[in-house]
mmCIF file of C-alpha atoms and ligand atoms in Angstrom:
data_model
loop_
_atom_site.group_PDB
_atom_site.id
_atom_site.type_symbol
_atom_site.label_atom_id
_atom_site.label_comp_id
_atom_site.label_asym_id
_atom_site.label_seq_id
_atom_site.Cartn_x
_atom_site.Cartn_y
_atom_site.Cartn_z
ATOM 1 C CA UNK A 26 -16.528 -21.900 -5.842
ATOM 2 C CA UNK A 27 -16.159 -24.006 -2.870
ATOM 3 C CA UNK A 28 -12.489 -26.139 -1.927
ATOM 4 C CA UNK A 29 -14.252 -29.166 -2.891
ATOM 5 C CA UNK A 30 -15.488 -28.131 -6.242
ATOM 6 C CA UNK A 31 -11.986 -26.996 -6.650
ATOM 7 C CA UNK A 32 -10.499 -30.191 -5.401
ATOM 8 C CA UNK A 33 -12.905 -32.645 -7.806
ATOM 9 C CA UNK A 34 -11.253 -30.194 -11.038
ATOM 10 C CA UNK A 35 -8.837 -32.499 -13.459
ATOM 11 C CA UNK A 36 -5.543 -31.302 -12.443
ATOM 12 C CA UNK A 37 -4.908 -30.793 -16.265
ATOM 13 C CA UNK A 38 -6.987 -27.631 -16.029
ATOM 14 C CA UNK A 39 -5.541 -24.817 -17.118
ATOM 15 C CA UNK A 40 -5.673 -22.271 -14.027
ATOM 16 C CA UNK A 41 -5.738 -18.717 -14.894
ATOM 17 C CA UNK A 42 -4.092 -16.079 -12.662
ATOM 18 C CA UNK A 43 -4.795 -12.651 -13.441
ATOM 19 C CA UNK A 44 -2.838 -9.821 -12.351
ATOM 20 C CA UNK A 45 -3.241 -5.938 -12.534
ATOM 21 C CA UNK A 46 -2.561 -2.361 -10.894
ATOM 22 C CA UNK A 47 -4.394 0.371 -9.350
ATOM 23 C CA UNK A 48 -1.963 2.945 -10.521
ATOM 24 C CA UNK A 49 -2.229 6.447 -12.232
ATOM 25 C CA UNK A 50 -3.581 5.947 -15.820
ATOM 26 C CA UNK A 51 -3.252 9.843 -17.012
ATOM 27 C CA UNK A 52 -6.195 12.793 -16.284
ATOM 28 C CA UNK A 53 -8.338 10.596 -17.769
ATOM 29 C CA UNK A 54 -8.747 6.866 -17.025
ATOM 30 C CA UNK A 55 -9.634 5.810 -13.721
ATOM 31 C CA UNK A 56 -6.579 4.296 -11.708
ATOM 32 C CA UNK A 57 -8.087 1.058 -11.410
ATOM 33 C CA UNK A 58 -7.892 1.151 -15.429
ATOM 34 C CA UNK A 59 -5.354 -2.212 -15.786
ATOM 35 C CA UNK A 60 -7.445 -4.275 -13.379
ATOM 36 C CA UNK A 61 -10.691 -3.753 -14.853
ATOM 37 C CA UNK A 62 -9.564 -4.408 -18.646
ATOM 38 C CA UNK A 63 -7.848 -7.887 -17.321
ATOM 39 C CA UNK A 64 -10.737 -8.688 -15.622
ATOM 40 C CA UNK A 65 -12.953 -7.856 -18.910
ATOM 41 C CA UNK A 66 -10.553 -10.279 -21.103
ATOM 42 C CA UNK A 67 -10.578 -13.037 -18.564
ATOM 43 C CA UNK A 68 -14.467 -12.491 -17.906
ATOM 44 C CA UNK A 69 -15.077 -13.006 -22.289
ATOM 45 C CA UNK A 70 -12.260 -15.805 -22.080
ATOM 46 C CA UNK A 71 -14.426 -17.295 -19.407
ATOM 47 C CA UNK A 72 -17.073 -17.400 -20.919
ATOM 48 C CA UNK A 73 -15.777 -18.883 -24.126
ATOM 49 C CA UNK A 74 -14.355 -21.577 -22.517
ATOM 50 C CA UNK A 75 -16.519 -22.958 -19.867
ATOM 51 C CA UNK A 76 -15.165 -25.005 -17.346
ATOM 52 C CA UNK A 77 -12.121 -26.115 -19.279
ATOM 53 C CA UNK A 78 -10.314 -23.250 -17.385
ATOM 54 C CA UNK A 79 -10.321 -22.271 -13.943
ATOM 55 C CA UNK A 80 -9.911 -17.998 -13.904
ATOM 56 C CA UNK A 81 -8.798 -16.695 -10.255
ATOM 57 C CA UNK A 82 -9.930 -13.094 -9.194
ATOM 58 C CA UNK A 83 -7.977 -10.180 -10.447
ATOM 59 C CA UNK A 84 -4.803 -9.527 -8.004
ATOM 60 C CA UNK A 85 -5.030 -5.947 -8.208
ATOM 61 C CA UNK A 86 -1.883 -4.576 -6.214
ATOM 62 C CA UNK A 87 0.818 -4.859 -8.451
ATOM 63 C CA UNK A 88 4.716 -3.382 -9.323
ATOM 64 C CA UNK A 89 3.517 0.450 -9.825
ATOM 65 C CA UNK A 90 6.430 1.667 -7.955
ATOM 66 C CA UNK A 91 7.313 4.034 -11.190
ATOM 67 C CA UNK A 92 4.027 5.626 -11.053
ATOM 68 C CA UNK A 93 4.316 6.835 -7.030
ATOM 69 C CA UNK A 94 4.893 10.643 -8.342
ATOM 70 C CA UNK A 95 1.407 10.540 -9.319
ATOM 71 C CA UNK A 96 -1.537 10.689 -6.525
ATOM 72 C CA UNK A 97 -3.590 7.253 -5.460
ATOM 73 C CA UNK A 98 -0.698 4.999 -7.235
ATOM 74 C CA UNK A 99 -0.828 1.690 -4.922
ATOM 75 C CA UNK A 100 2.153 -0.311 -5.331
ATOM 76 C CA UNK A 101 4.044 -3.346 -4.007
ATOM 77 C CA UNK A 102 7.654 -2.992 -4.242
ATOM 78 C CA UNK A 103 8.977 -4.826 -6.540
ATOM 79 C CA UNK A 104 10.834 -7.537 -4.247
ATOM 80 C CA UNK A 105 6.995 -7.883 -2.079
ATOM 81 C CA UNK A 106 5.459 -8.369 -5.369
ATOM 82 C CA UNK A 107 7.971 -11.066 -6.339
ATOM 83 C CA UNK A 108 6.702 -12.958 -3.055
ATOM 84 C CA UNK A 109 3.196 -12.457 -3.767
ATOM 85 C CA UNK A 110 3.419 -14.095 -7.233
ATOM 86 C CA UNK A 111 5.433 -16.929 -5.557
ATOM 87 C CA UNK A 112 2.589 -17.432 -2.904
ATOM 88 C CA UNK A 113 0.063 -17.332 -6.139
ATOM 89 C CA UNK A 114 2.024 -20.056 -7.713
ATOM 90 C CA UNK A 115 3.004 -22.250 -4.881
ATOM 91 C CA UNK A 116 0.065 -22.160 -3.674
ATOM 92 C CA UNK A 117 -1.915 -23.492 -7.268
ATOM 93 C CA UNK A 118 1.145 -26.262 -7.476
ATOM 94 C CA UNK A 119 0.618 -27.329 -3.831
ATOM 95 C CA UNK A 120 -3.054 -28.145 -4.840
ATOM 96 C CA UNK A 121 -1.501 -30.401 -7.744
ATOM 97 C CA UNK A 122 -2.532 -28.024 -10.904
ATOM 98 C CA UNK A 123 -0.111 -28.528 -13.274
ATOM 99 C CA UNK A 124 -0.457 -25.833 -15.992
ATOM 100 C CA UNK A 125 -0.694 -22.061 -14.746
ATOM 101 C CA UNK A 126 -1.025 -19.091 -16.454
ATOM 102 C CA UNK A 127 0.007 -15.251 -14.987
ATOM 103 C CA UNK A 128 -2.667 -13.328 -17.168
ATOM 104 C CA UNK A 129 -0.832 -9.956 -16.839
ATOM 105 C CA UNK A 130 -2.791 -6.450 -17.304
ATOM 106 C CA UNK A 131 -0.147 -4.397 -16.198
ATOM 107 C CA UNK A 132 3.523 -3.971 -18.137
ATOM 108 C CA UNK A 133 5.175 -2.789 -14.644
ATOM 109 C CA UNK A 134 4.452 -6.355 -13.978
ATOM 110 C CA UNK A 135 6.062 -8.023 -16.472
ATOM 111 C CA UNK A 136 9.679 -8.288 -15.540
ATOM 112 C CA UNK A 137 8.489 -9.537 -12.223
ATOM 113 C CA UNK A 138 6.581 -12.426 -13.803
ATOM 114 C CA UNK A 139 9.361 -13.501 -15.870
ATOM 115 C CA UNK A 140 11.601 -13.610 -12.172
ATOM 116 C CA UNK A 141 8.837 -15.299 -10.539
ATOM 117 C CA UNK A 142 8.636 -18.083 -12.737
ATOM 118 C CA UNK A 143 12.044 -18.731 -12.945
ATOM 119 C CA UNK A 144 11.981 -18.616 -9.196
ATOM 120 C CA UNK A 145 9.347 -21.058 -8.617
ATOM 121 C CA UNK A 146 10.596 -23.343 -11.528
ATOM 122 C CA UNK A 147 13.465 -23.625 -9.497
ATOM 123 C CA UNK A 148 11.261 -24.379 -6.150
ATOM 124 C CA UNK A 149 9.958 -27.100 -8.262
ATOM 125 C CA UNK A 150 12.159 -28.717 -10.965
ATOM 126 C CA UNK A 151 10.853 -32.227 -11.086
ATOM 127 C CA UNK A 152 6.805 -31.490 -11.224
ATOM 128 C CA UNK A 153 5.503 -31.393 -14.997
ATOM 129 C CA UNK A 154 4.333 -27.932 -14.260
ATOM 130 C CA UNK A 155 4.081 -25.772 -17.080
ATOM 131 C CA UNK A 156 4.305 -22.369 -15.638
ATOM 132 C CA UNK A 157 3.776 -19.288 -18.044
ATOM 133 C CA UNK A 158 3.176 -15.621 -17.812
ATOM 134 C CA UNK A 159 2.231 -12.894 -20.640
ATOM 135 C CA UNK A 160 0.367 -10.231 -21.042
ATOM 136 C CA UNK A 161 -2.860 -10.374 -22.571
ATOM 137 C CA UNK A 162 -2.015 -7.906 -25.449
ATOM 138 C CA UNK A 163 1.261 -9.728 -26.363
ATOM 139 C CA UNK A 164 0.008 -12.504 -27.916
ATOM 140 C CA UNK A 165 0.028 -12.039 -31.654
ATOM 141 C CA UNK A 166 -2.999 -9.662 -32.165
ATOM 142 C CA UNK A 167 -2.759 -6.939 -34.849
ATOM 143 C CA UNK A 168 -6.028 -5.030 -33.714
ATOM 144 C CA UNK A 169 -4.611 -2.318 -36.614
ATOM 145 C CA UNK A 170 -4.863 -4.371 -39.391
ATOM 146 C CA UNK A 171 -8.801 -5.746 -37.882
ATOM 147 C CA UNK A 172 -9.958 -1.812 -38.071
ATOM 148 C CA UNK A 173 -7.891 0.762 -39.978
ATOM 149 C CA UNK A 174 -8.961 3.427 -37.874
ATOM 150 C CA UNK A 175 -7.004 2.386 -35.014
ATOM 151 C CA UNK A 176 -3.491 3.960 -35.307
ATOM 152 C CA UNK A 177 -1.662 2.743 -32.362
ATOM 153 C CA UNK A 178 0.107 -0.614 -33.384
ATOM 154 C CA UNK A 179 1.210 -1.588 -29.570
ATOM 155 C CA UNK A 180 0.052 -0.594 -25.991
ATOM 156 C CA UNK A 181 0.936 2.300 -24.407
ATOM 157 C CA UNK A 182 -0.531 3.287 -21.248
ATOM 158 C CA UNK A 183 -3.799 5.114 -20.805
ATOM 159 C CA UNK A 184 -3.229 5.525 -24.527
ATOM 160 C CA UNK A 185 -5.837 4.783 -27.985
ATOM 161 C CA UNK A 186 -5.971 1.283 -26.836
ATOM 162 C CA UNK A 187 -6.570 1.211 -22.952
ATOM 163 C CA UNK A 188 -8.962 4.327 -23.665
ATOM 164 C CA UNK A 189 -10.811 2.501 -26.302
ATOM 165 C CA UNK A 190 -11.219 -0.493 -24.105
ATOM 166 C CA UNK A 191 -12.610 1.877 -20.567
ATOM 167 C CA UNK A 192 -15.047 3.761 -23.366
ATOM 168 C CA UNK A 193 -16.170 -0.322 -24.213
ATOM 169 C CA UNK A 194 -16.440 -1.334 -20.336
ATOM 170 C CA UNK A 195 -16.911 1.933 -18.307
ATOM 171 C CA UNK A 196 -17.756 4.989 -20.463
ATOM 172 C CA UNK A 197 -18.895 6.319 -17.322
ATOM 173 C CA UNK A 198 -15.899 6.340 -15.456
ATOM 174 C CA UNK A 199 -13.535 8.047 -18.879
ATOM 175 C CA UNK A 200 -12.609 11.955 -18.741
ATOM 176 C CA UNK A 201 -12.033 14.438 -21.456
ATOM 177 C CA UNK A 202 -9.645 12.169 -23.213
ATOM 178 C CA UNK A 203 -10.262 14.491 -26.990
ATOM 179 C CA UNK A 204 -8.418 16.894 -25.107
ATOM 180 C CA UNK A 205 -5.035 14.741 -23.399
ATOM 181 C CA UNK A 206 -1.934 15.945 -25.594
ATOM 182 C CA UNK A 207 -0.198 13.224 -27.373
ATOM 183 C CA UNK A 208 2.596 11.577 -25.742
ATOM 184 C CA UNK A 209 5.131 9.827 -28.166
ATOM 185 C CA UNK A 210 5.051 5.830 -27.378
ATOM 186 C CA UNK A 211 8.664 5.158 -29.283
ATOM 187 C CA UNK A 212 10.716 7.994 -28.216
ATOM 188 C CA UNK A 213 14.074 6.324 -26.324
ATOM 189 C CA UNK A 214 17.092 6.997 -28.329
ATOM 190 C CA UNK A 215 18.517 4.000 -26.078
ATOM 191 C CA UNK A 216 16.731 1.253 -27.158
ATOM 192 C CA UNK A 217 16.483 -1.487 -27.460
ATOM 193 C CA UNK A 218 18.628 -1.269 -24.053
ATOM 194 C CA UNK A 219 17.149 -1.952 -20.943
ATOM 195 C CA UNK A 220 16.709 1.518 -19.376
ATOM 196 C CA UNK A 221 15.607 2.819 -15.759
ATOM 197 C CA UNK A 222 12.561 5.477 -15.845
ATOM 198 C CA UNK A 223 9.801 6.736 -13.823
ATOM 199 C CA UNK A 224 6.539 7.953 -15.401
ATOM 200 C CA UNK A 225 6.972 11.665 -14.510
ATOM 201 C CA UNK A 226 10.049 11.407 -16.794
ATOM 202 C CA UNK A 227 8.096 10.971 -19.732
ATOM 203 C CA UNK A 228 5.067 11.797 -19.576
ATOM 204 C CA UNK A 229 3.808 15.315 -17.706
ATOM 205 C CA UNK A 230 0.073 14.057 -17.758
ATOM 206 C CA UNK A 231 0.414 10.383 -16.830
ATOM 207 C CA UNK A 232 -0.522 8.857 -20.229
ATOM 208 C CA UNK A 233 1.954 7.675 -22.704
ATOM 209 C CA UNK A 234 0.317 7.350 -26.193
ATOM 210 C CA UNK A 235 -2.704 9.165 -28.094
ATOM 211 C CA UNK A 236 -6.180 9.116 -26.428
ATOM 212 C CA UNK A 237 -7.798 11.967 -28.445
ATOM 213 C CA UNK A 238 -9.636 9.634 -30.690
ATOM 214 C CA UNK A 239 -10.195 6.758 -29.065
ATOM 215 C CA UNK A 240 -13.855 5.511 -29.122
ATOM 216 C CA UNK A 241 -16.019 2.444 -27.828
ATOM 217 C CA UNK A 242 -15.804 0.967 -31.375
ATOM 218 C CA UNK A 243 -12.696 0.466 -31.404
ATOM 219 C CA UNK A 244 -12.537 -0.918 -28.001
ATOM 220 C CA UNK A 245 -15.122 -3.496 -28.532
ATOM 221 C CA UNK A 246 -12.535 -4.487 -31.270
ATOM 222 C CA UNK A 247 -9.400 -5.144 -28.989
ATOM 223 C CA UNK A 248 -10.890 -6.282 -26.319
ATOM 224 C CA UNK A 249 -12.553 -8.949 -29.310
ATOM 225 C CA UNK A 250 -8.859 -9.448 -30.536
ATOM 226 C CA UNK A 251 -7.173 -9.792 -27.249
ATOM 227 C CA UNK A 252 -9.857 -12.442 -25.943
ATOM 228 C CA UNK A 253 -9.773 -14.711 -29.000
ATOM 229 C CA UNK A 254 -5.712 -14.756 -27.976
ATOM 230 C CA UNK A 255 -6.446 -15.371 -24.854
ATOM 231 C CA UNK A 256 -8.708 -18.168 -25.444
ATOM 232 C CA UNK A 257 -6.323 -19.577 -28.388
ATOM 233 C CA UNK A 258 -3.838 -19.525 -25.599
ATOM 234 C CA UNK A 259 -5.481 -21.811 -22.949
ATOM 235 C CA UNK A 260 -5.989 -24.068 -25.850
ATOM 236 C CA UNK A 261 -2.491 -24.589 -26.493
ATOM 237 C CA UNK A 262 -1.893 -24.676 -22.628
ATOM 238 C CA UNK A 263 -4.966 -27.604 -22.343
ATOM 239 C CA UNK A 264 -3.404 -29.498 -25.816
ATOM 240 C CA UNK A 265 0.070 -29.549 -24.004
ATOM 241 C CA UNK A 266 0.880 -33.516 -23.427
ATOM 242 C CA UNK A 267 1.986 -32.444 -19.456
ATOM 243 C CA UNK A 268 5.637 -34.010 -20.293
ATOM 244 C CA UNK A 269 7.969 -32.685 -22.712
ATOM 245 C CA UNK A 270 8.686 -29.238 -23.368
ATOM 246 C CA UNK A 271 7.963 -29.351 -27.017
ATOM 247 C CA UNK A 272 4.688 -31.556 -28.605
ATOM 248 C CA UNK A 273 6.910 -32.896 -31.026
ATOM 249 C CA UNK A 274 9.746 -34.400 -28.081
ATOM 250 C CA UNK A 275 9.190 -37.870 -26.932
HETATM 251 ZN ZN1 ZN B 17 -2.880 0.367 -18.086
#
């Protein structure tokens, strides 16, 4: 698009920022695995919504600082990516947009959302900005219960679901995942405490989860289930009345 067909978009629009990694995703995935199944979800939720949503280009550099022991990790540390989401945002509420949306693909990036709009609520208390962040498989969807075959009942990394999802987008570009051992998702005899870890803690082979049956079947089914979220979503961001914070406030 062009700055002016930017500039003549209702500043109601729901602007969609997604965000990713190019970080290790196991023996198997490529590492550029998180910002190619963002850019999927965002390209279906695109397409389902026409213009009544404005979708940025994948920022693909994000907080993989705890994947560094493993080779062709990229990362921005966490305080650099902190700034980078702030220029995102500031940058979308300078132009007058008033409802944004950090579509995350990559859980190392999650805390720093959650900072970063705190951050830049604070930058800008008196705008009616609604400023939100999640990411795209933390919306509500049960893919287990749409397909009984898939076991996995929350994302791992480079695990049954992300697997699935390359096998749906880029077979071509998917190793000899039958083989990866399984690497136990819930294993941390400290949660639900917050606790500090680097990949190579707990998982030898880079993936955490099961990959040794995933299939394009069932990715064609996630990456169905996350969009429809997605798309729900920037519904509820569009129906938003731009003043209160609840739709039942006055
Ligand atoms: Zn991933």
């Amino acid at each position: 698009m062009t700055h002016p067909a930017v500039g003549a978009l209702p500043r109601t629009t729901p602007i969609i920022l997604p965000i990713a990694s190019l970080e290790q995703h196991g023996g198997h995935l490529p590492l550029f695995t998180d910002s190619l199944l963002v850019t999927e979800v965002a390209r279906r939720a695109e397409a389902a919504l026409g213009d009544r949503a404005l979708f940025a280009p994948v920022l693909w550099l994000g907080s993989s600082d705890h994947h560094l022991a493993f080779s062709g990790t990229l990362s921005a540390s966490p305080r650099t990516y902190l700034d980078m989401l702030a220029g995102l945002i500031d940058s979308v509420v300078r132009h007058g947009f008033q409802r944004v949306l950090l579509l995350n693909g990559h859980g190392g990036n999650t805390v720093p959302c959650q900072q970063a709009l705190a951050e830049a609520r604070g930058r800008h208390p008196r705008a009616p900005n609604l400023l939100l962040a999640t990411p795209y498989w933390a919306l509500g969807a049960r893919p287990e219960k749409l397909d009984p075959r898939i076991r996995q009942t929350g994302m791992g990394h480079a695990c049954e679901w992300e697997t699935s999802m390359m096998l749906r987008v880029a077979p071509q570009l998917v190793g000899d995942h039958q083989n990866a051992p399984p690497v136990a998702l819930e294993d941390d005899p400290f949660a639900p405490a917050a606790r500090a870890w680097n990949t190579e803690e707990r998982s030898a082979p880079g993936h955490v989860g099961d990959p040794r049956d995933a299939d394009a079947e069932k990715g064609e089914v996630l990456l169905g289930a996350f969009t429809d979220d997605v798309v729900r979503f920037i519904g509820r961001m569009s129906a938003w009345n731009g003043a209160t914070w609840s739709t039942t406030q006055r």
